[in-house]
Short mmCIF file of C-alpha atoms and ligand atoms in Angstrom, two decimals:
data_model
loop_
_atom_site.label_atom_id
_atom_site.label_comp_id
_atom_site.label_asym_id
_atom_site.label_seq_id
_atom_site.Cartn_x
_atom_site.Cartn_y
_atom_site.Cartn_z
CA MET M 1 22.24 6.49 43.55
CA TYR M 2 21.97 3.02 44.79
CA ASN M 3 18.60 1.61 45.00
CA ILE M 4 17.32 -1.50 47.54
CA ASP M 5 16.12 -4.12 45.46
CA ILE M 6 14.27 -6.43 47.51
CA MET M 7 11.53 -8.35 45.95
CA THR M 8 11.04 -10.62 49.00
CA LYS M 9 8.35 -10.44 51.85
CA PRO M 10 8.81 -7.89 54.18
CA VAL M 11 10.90 -8.75 57.11
CA ILE M 12 10.00 -8.82 60.87
CA LEU M 13 13.60 -9.30 63.05
CA THR M 14 14.57 -9.39 66.41
CA GLY M 15 17.47 -10.65 68.51
CA ILE M 16 17.73 -11.71 72.15
CA ARG M 17 21.28 -11.19 74.00
CA ALA M 18 22.55 -14.40 75.42
CA ASN M 19 24.84 -12.72 78.05
CA SER M 20 22.35 -14.78 80.67
CA ASP M 21 19.50 -16.85 81.18
CA LEU M 22 16.46 -15.19 79.72
CA THR M 23 13.68 -13.85 81.74
CA ILE M 24 9.71 -13.68 81.29
CA GLY M 25 10.67 -10.36 80.05
CA ASN M 26 12.55 -11.43 77.25
CA TYR M 27 9.66 -14.01 76.61
CA PHE M 28 7.09 -11.49 76.82
CA GLY M 29 8.45 -8.49 75.33
CA ALA M 30 10.08 -9.93 72.28
CA ILE M 31 10.32 -13.84 71.71
CA LEU M 32 6.60 -14.41 71.82
CA PRO M 33 5.00 -11.37 69.40
CA ILE M 34 7.63 -13.09 66.99
CA ILE M 35 6.84 -16.33 67.59
CA ASP M 36 2.96 -15.72 67.06
CA MET M 37 3.79 -14.22 63.99
CA ALA M 38 6.27 -17.06 63.06
CA LYS M 39 3.51 -19.28 63.37
CA LYS M 40 0.09 -17.44 61.72
CA ARG M 41 1.80 -14.90 59.18
CA SER M 42 5.04 -16.40 57.90
CA ASN M 43 3.77 -17.08 54.42
CA GLU M 44 3.30 -13.29 54.26
CA TYR M 45 6.21 -12.30 56.05
CA GLN M 46 9.88 -13.31 56.32
CA ILE M 47 10.68 -14.37 59.87
CA ASN M 48 14.41 -13.26 61.40
CA MET M 49 15.26 -14.72 65.03
CA PHE M 50 18.89 -14.04 65.91
CA ILE M 51 21.22 -14.42 68.94
CA PRO M 52 23.49 -11.28 69.06
CA ASP M 53 26.62 -13.31 70.52
CA LEU M 54 28.42 -10.12 69.84
CA HIS M 55 26.15 -7.94 71.73
CA SER M 56 26.17 -10.14 74.80
CA PHE M 57 29.58 -8.80 76.10
CA THR M 58 29.15 -5.47 75.67
CA THR M 59 28.93 -5.52 79.74
CA PRO M 60 31.44 -8.22 81.24
CA ILE M 61 30.29 -11.59 81.69
CA ASP M 62 31.21 -15.28 81.84
CA HIS M 63 32.89 -16.18 78.36
CA SER M 64 33.34 -19.79 79.38
CA ARG M 65 29.39 -19.85 79.51
CA LEU M 66 28.94 -17.96 76.43
CA TYR M 67 28.59 -20.64 73.46
CA SER M 68 26.76 -22.75 75.72
CA GLN M 69 24.42 -19.56 76.21
CA SER M 70 24.30 -18.90 72.32
CA THR M 71 22.96 -22.41 71.57
CA ASN M 72 21.16 -22.86 74.61
CA ASN M 73 19.17 -19.79 73.67
CA ALA M 74 18.34 -21.25 70.26
CA LYS M 75 16.70 -24.12 71.84
CA LEU M 76 14.15 -21.87 73.84
CA PHE M 77 13.24 -20.50 71.05
CA VAL M 78 12.34 -23.45 69.72
CA ALA M 79 10.40 -24.58 72.82
CA ALA M 80 8.96 -21.15 72.73
CA GLY M 81 7.43 -22.36 69.43
CA LEU M 82 9.33 -21.16 66.62
CA PRO M 83 8.65 -23.48 63.77
CA ILE M 84 12.27 -24.43 62.11
CA ASP M 85 10.73 -26.61 59.62
CA ASN M 86 9.65 -23.13 57.71
CA SER M 87 12.31 -22.06 55.35
CA ASN M 88 10.53 -18.60 55.52
CA ILE M 89 11.91 -18.52 59.42
CA TYR M 90 15.53 -18.09 60.11
CA LEU M 91 17.24 -18.75 63.45
CA TYR M 92 20.79 -17.35 63.32
CA ARG M 93 24.23 -16.25 64.92
CA GLN M 94 24.96 -12.74 64.66
CA SER M 95 28.98 -13.36 64.72
CA TYR M 96 28.66 -16.37 62.16
CA ILE M 97 27.75 -13.01 59.47
CA PRO M 98 30.50 -11.32 59.80
CA ALA M 99 28.81 -7.99 57.62
CA HIS M 100 27.22 -7.24 60.74
CA SER M 101 30.12 -6.35 62.21
CA GLU M 102 31.72 -4.08 58.91
CA LEU M 103 28.40 -2.58 58.59
CA THR M 104 28.53 -1.18 62.33
CA VAL M 105 32.11 0.30 61.13
CA ILE M 106 30.89 2.27 58.33
CA LEU M 107 27.75 3.17 60.33
CA ASP M 108 30.41 4.34 62.99
CA CYS M 109 31.63 7.17 61.06
CA PHE M 110 28.19 8.84 60.78
CA THR M 111 27.26 8.76 64.16
CA GLY M 112 28.14 11.41 66.63
CA PHE M 113 29.11 11.08 69.82
CA GLY M 114 26.86 13.19 71.54
CA GLU M 115 23.76 11.10 70.16
CA MET M 116 25.13 7.73 71.44
CA SER M 117 25.93 9.60 75.10
CA ARG M 118 22.00 10.36 75.33
CA MET M 119 21.28 6.69 75.02
CA ILE M 120 18.97 6.00 77.76
CA GLN M 121 20.54 2.38 78.16
CA PHE M 122 23.99 3.07 78.37
CA LYS M 123 23.80 6.08 80.46
CA ASP M 124 21.85 3.48 82.95
CA LYS M 125 24.76 0.61 82.25
CA SER M 126 27.70 2.88 82.48
CA ASN M 127 26.59 4.52 86.01
CA THR M 128 25.98 1.30 87.61
CA ILE M 129 29.41 -0.35 86.20
CA GLY M 130 31.55 2.50 86.59
CA ALA M 131 33.65 4.26 83.89
CA ASP M 132 36.39 2.33 84.21
CA ARG M 133 34.68 -0.93 82.86
CA THR M 134 32.28 0.78 80.77
CA SER M 135 33.53 -0.68 77.32
CA ILE M 136 33.44 1.31 73.65
CA GLY M 137 31.11 -1.95 72.67
CA LEU M 138 28.66 -0.39 75.24
CA PHE M 139 28.68 2.79 73.81
CA ASN M 140 28.89 1.38 70.37
CA TYR M 141 25.82 -0.84 71.11
CA PRO M 142 22.95 1.07 69.42
CA ILE M 143 25.29 1.16 65.88
CA LEU M 144 25.53 -2.47 66.13
CA MET M 145 21.70 -3.15 66.61
CA ALA M 146 21.36 -0.73 63.67
CA SER M 147 23.19 -2.74 61.14
CA ASP M 148 21.47 -6.05 62.49
CA ILE M 149 18.07 -4.50 61.57
CA LEU M 150 19.44 -2.68 58.11
CA LEU M 151 21.18 -5.50 56.85
CA TYR M 152 17.81 -7.47 55.97
CA ASN M 153 15.72 -4.44 55.05
CA ALA M 154 13.42 -5.27 58.38
CA LYS M 155 10.58 -3.30 58.41
CA TYR M 156 9.17 -4.79 61.99
CA VAL M 157 10.92 -5.17 65.19
CA PRO M 158 8.89 -6.88 68.64
CA VAL M 159 11.07 -5.41 71.23
CA GLY M 160 10.07 -4.45 74.64
CA ASP M 161 9.76 -1.05 76.04
CA ASP M 162 13.49 -0.36 76.83
CA GLN M 163 14.78 -0.88 73.14
CA SER M 164 12.71 1.78 71.83
CA GLN M 165 15.20 4.43 71.51
CA HIS M 166 17.51 2.21 70.16
CA LEU M 167 14.99 1.55 67.35
CA GLU M 168 14.21 5.23 66.93
CA PHE M 169 18.24 5.60 66.21
CA THR M 170 18.13 2.38 63.52
CA ARG M 171 15.35 5.04 61.82
CA ASP M 172 17.43 7.89 62.20
CA ILE M 173 20.54 6.84 60.69
CA ALA M 174 18.70 5.44 58.00
CA GLN M 175 17.35 7.86 56.84
CA ARG M 176 20.27 10.15 57.55
CA MET M 177 22.05 7.68 55.30
CA ASN M 178 19.39 7.42 52.19
CA SER M 179 19.39 11.11 52.52
CA LYS M 180 23.00 11.38 51.89
CA PHE M 181 23.74 8.42 49.77
CA GLY M 182 20.42 7.43 48.08
CA ASN M 183 17.94 4.81 48.92
CA LEU M 184 20.62 2.35 50.68
CA PHE M 185 18.44 1.14 53.69
CA VAL M 186 14.75 0.18 54.45
CA VAL M 187 13.78 2.52 57.13
CA PRO M 188 12.03 0.37 59.97
CA GLU M 189 8.67 1.76 60.91
CA ALA M 190 8.22 4.27 63.45
CA VAL M 191 7.57 2.59 67.42
CA LYS M 192 4.02 3.67 67.53
CA ASP M 193 3.28 1.57 64.18
CA GLN M 194 5.39 -1.56 65.48
CA HIS M 195 2.82 -1.95 68.62
CA GLU M 196 0.07 -1.35 66.29
CA PHE M 197 1.17 -4.34 64.20
CA PHE M 198 1.54 -6.53 67.13
CA GLY M 199 -1.43 -5.44 68.63
CA LYS M 200 -0.66 -3.21 71.37
CA ASP M 201 -0.90 -0.06 72.91
CA GLN M 202 2.32 0.37 74.02
CA GLY M 203 5.88 -1.33 74.63
CA LEU M 204 6.30 -4.23 77.17
CA ARG M 205 7.93 -3.57 80.31
CA ILE M 206 7.88 -6.20 83.23
CA MET M 207 9.41 -4.50 86.29
CA ASP M 208 11.51 -6.73 88.95
CA LEU M 209 9.50 -8.64 91.77
CA VAL M 210 11.19 -7.01 94.67
CA ASP M 211 12.06 -3.43 93.43
CA PRO M 212 8.97 -3.07 90.66
CA THR M 213 10.23 0.20 89.81
CA SER M 214 12.82 -1.01 88.05
CA LYS M 215 12.64 -3.22 84.61
CA MET M 216 13.19 -7.29 85.30
CA SER M 217 16.43 -7.78 83.83
CA LYS M 218 18.50 -10.97 83.56
CA SER M 219 21.74 -8.86 84.33
CA ASP M 220 20.32 -8.78 87.66
CA ASP M 221 22.94 -9.82 90.39
CA SER M 222 20.74 -11.48 93.23
CA GLY M 223 17.71 -12.77 90.64
CA ARG M 224 15.22 -12.65 93.54
CA GLY M 225 12.79 -10.42 91.87
CA VAL M 226 13.44 -12.18 88.11
CA ILE M 227 11.88 -15.03 86.81
CA PHE M 228 14.30 -16.86 84.77
CA LEU M 229 13.00 -19.54 82.34
CA ASN M 230 15.10 -22.01 83.66
CA ASP M 231 13.95 -21.01 86.82
CA ASP M 232 12.59 -24.05 89.10
CA PRO M 233 9.02 -23.41 89.18
CA ALA M 234 8.44 -24.36 92.82
CA VAL M 235 11.24 -21.00 93.51
CA ALA M 236 9.77 -18.86 90.92
CA ALA M 237 6.23 -19.39 92.42
CA LYS M 238 7.85 -18.24 96.07
CA LYS M 239 9.15 -15.25 94.18
CA VAL M 240 5.76 -14.25 93.47
CA MET M 241 4.58 -15.10 96.78
CA GLY M 242 7.73 -12.74 97.95
CA ALA M 243 6.88 -10.20 95.56
CA THR M 244 6.57 -6.22 96.86
CA THR M 245 3.60 -4.92 96.79
CA ASP M 246 2.31 -1.84 99.18
CA ASP M 247 0.26 -1.30 102.21
CA LEU M 248 -2.98 0.27 100.50
CA ALA M 249 -4.79 -3.42 101.08
CA LYS M 250 -6.73 -3.04 97.44
CA ILE M 251 -5.91 -4.11 94.40
CA ASN M 252 -5.95 -1.41 91.67
CA PHE M 253 -4.11 -0.80 88.54
CA ASP M 254 -1.69 2.40 89.24
CA ARG M 255 1.91 1.84 88.33
CA ASP M 256 2.64 5.37 89.83
CA ASN M 257 1.53 3.96 93.25
CA GLN M 258 0.91 0.60 93.16
CA PRO M 259 3.39 -0.68 90.95
CA GLY M 260 4.07 -4.28 92.54
CA VAL M 261 0.63 -5.05 92.27
CA SER M 262 0.17 -3.52 88.74
CA ASN M 263 3.40 -5.51 87.85
CA LEU M 264 1.60 -9.24 88.89
CA LEU M 265 -1.70 -7.96 87.24
CA GLU M 266 0.39 -7.66 84.03
CA ILE M 267 2.17 -10.85 84.04
CA LEU M 268 -0.89 -12.82 84.86
CA SER M 269 -2.90 -11.31 81.78
CA LEU M 270 0.41 -12.43 79.56
CA LEU M 271 0.30 -15.81 81.36
CA GLN M 272 -3.33 -16.23 80.51
CA GLY M 273 -2.89 -14.92 77.17
CA VAL M 274 -5.95 -12.77 78.18
CA THR M 275 -6.07 -8.62 77.89
CA LEU M 276 -4.56 -6.36 80.41
CA GLN M 277 -8.02 -4.75 80.95
CA SER M 278 -10.06 -8.34 81.58
CA VAL M 279 -7.33 -9.36 84.59
CA VAL M 280 -8.00 -5.56 86.13
CA ASP M 281 -11.66 -5.81 85.75
CA GLN M 282 -11.43 -9.08 87.36
CA TYR M 283 -9.17 -8.38 90.72
CA THR M 284 -9.68 -4.66 91.22
CA GLY M 285 -10.99 -4.00 94.58
CA GLN M 286 -10.27 -7.21 95.61
CA THR M 287 -8.13 -7.02 99.75
CA SER M 288 -6.47 -10.18 99.76
CA TYR M 289 -2.74 -9.60 98.26
CA GLY M 290 -2.07 -13.11 99.28
CA ASP M 291 -4.98 -14.94 97.64
CA PHE M 292 -4.07 -12.78 94.34
CA LYS M 293 -0.18 -13.47 94.88
CA SER M 294 -1.35 -17.17 95.01
CA VAL M 295 -3.22 -16.89 91.43
CA VAL M 296 -0.15 -15.59 90.31
CA ALA M 297 2.27 -18.24 91.41
CA GLY M 298 0.40 -20.99 90.32
CA GLU M 299 0.22 -19.73 86.70
CA VAL M 300 4.32 -19.04 86.97
CA GLU M 301 4.55 -22.55 88.20
CA LYS M 302 2.46 -23.68 85.52
CA PHE M 303 3.77 -22.08 82.63
CA LEU M 304 7.53 -22.91 83.57
CA THR M 305 6.81 -26.61 84.02
CA ASP M 306 5.26 -27.08 80.51
CA PHE M 307 7.95 -24.71 79.21
CA HIS M 308 10.39 -27.16 80.64
CA LYS M 309 8.80 -29.89 79.47
CA LYS M 310 9.16 -28.65 75.84
CA LEU M 311 12.33 -27.77 75.74
CA ALA M 312 13.13 -31.65 77.10
CA GLU M 313 11.67 -32.35 73.97
CA VAL M 314 14.06 -30.18 71.80
CA ASP M 315 16.16 -31.99 69.21
CA ALA M 316 19.57 -29.97 69.66
CA LYS M 317 20.77 -31.60 66.63
CA ALA M 318 18.13 -30.18 63.99
CA VAL M 319 18.30 -26.89 65.59
CA MET M 320 22.02 -26.80 64.78
CA VAL M 321 21.13 -27.96 61.40
CA LYS M 322 18.62 -24.59 61.37
CA LEU M 323 21.37 -22.06 62.68
CA GLU M 324 23.77 -23.46 59.98
CA GLN M 325 21.35 -23.34 57.15
CA SER M 326 19.98 -20.00 58.06
CA GLU M 327 23.35 -18.48 58.50
CA HIS M 328 24.40 -19.83 54.70
CA ASP M 329 21.09 -18.34 53.33
CA LEU M 330 21.14 -15.04 55.20
CA LYS M 331 24.95 -14.13 54.26
CA PRO M 332 24.62 -13.26 50.59
CA ILE M 333 21.50 -10.82 51.71
CA ALA M 334 23.61 -9.67 54.22
CA ASN M 335 26.89 -9.21 52.04
CA ALA M 336 24.11 -7.57 49.35
CA THR M 337 23.36 -4.58 52.06
CA LEU M 338 26.49 -4.33 52.97
CA LEU M 339 28.00 -3.73 49.45
CA ARG M 340 25.63 -0.85 48.74
CA ALA M 341 26.82 0.70 51.69
CA GLN M 342 30.62 0.20 50.95
CA GLN M 343 29.46 1.38 46.95
CA ALA M 344 27.96 4.55 48.43
CA ILE M 345 30.50 5.61 50.40
CA GLY M 346 33.22 5.00 48.16
CA LEU M 347 35.12 1.91 48.75
CA ARG M 348 34.10 -0.41 46.29
P1 LIG O 401 17.87 -7.38 75.56
O1 LIG O 401 18.91 -8.94 75.23
O2 LIG O 401 18.45 -7.03 76.66
O3 LIG O 401 16.22 -8.34 75.59
C1 LIG O 401 15.96 -9.02 74.75
C2 LIG O 401 14.35 -8.56 74.60
O4 LIG O 401 13.76 -8.44 75.63
C3 LIG O 401 12.97 -7.40 75.69
N1 LIG O 401 12.70 -7.04 77.28
C4 LIG O 401 11.76 -7.01 78.12
N2 LIG O 401 10.69 -6.68 77.77
C5 LIG O 401 9.42 -6.72 78.27
N3 LIG O 401 10.01 -6.24 80.17
C6 LIG O 401 10.97 -6.58 80.32
N4 LIG O 401 11.33 -6.73 81.91
C7 LIG O 401 12.02 -6.61 79.36
N5 LIG O 401 13.33 -7.37 79.30
C8 LIG O 401 14.06 -7.41 78.29
C9 LIG O 401 13.96 -6.34 74.87
O5 LIG O 401 13.47 -4.89 75.25
C10 LIG O 401 14.54 -7.41 74.10
O6 LIG O 401 13.56 -6.83 73.22
N6 LIG O 401 19.62 -4.57 72.03
C11 LIG O 401 18.88 -5.82 71.96
C12 LIG O 401 19.25 -7.02 71.49
C13 LIG O 401 19.06 -6.67 70.06
C14 LIG O 401 18.39 -6.26 69.11
C15 LIG O 401 19.17 -6.35 67.86
C16 LIG O 401 16.60 -6.40 68.96
C17 LIG O 401 20.36 -6.87 69.42
N7 LIG O 401 20.15 -6.40 67.80
C18 LIG O 401 18.24 -5.81 66.80
C19 LIG O 401 16.32 -6.24 67.67
C20 LIG O 401 16.99 -6.14 66.75
C21 LIG O 401 18.93 -6.43 73.76
O7 LIG O 401 19.91 -5.61 74.41
O8 LIG O 401 17.98 -6.90 73.86
#
């Protein structure tokens, strides 16, 4: 029997890939929830925010930009409010802690081919990319993600709705290993309990402005329906004014029949920091989509202008010091989990 010896605080952990510029979907789906916790509850919880740079090229990217994007993302988190002067908060890059890769190789051998083939994100992405360009890395992606979570004994993992299936897989593989080898891993909370912890009734999924039936995604090629955190504020406002709506001419929150309008209502509530219900109550029944879009566009413009100002003020050197310090401090924790797994399966 190999027992987990964790005397530390419960861990809240999330990662955001650095494959492209980040979007407001990333911001509201994952960055803001963990930063809120970091600001309000870092005395009760350990906060791990990291850049999954190894995940970033599971689909083809421009490798000459990866390193600068990774460091830039770290700065974005600080601009979004991550307090890096707090020693309970860690900010790190996945590839700087080799245990992520090593645990993945181990978990690979306890994961079924069929199980991975059923992952929705894999099916979607591999369909878009085509079989010849679909990498084994993309197939393997949820296993690396499980390692990211299990290495640090994380309990809460704020992610957008599209990552829920990967979180459930993390629970499955942790439980499978625990029942086979003893108490190896902390099993993260179930998705429903995660939502409750973060004060939500469901996972967030911000939709594309041009095609509101699909997720707003940083890998979208045209970028017309995507609000990037580094968009010029005026350009982003124009994207909102050009958002697809419908011809029903009445504002109503109805994701099935009015996905565009519903998405804008959701975005507005997030930007204003108020409940969706209060925004829905305020706008339901109004008939001018133009006026409504102007309000959302104005909020987007204000949000980005403010965000860019904060980003310009971030001390790049302090961010680099924080990354290196966190990587140094977390290595022993990750290695301890790895060693438990290595001993359990007979490697040590
Ligand atoms: P990634 O980089 O694709 O996205 C980062 C986070 O942003 C969320 N997100 C959204 N939320 C709401 N609406 C959207 N339109 C939207 N688009 C993206 C994602 O759900 C995610 O939470 N596999 C992860 C990265 C990762 C990770 C981890 C996360 C690797 N290891 C361990 C947590 C724990 C990913 O690709 O996210």
